[in-house]
């Protein structure tokens, strides 16, 4: 499938000013269930688009393919609090952590099972399925990190790749137009190239020092986010790397549409509360 049928490269993101498991047990806990049930459609997902999360029974399957403005708004609305996680990141069972994070208000989830202790083979796939089931239950888009074949097998809502992973062009061609493609970018040049390749959003970082990724790029602060915005590119951006409730505000203030976090939620004693605090900080700046 030729991605050019659905995307017009970097120009679609030019601004007018520039170009005119224990999850069942956990879910039964009154505090978690109450938090989840209390999340209205407007509070949980339509922070920017105004649409209903429940209009998307398979989340990514109804992602607008040809309406550029609607597509951008749909994705931007799901950027504010993006949880990236695998079993190696969790102090509790991953299913528990995800349920609690959803109760706290995450808007997007990425399955990233990497590291020396990461699951392999069928265990890796089965954990992905369980986490995807939770996401679908609560209408949270489920993104797979750097594993196109797994994403296709599960009919995931999208794939996120880094600069040294499979090319974004190939990911877009294989996934088609109705799925989300995210790309990590560390410079304006990489950002522009990713957009031309069909990226729907960019992960910019690391913003701050991080211990969650062994091969992290040098810390850049919000410099690249600012560069992308000054260039007139309006593509949804999420900052990543060392972000927590006490340093998230500058990331949003400098142009990001949200923050992607790992340990700020997964390593917290109370993931629900950690997510709530982060979301409050973000909402105050958006």
mmCIF file of C-alpha atoms in Angstrom, residues 49 58 84 123 141 148 178 181 187 198 201 216 284:
data_model
loop_
_atom_site.group_PDB
_atom_site.id
_atom_site.type_symbol
_atom_site.label_atom_id
_atom_site.label_comp_id
_atom_site.label_asym_id
_atom_site.label_seq_id
_atom_site.Cartn_x
_atom_site.Cartn_y
_atom_site.Cartn_z
ATOM 1 C CA UNK A 49 -10.752 16.683 19.977
ATOM 2 C CA UNK A 58 -11.382 -0.605 18.442
ATOM 3 C CA UNK A 84 5.259 3.403 28.162
ATOM 4 C CA UNK A 123 5.200 -15.082 27.230
ATOM 5 C CA UNK A 141 -5.122 3.174 22.293
ATOM 6 C CA UNK A 148 5.604 -4.543 13.524
ATOM 7 C CA UNK A 178 -5.935 3.624 9.898
ATOM 8 C CA UNK A 181 2.763 5.587 13.610
ATOM 9 C CA UNK A 187 16.550 16.973 15.942
ATOM 10 C CA UNK A 198 4.133 9.152 7.502
ATOM 11 C CA UNK A 201 3.293 11.981 16.211
ATOM 12 C CA UNK A 216 19.354 6.923 25.536
ATOM 13 C CA UNK A 284 -3.012 23.164 33.899
#
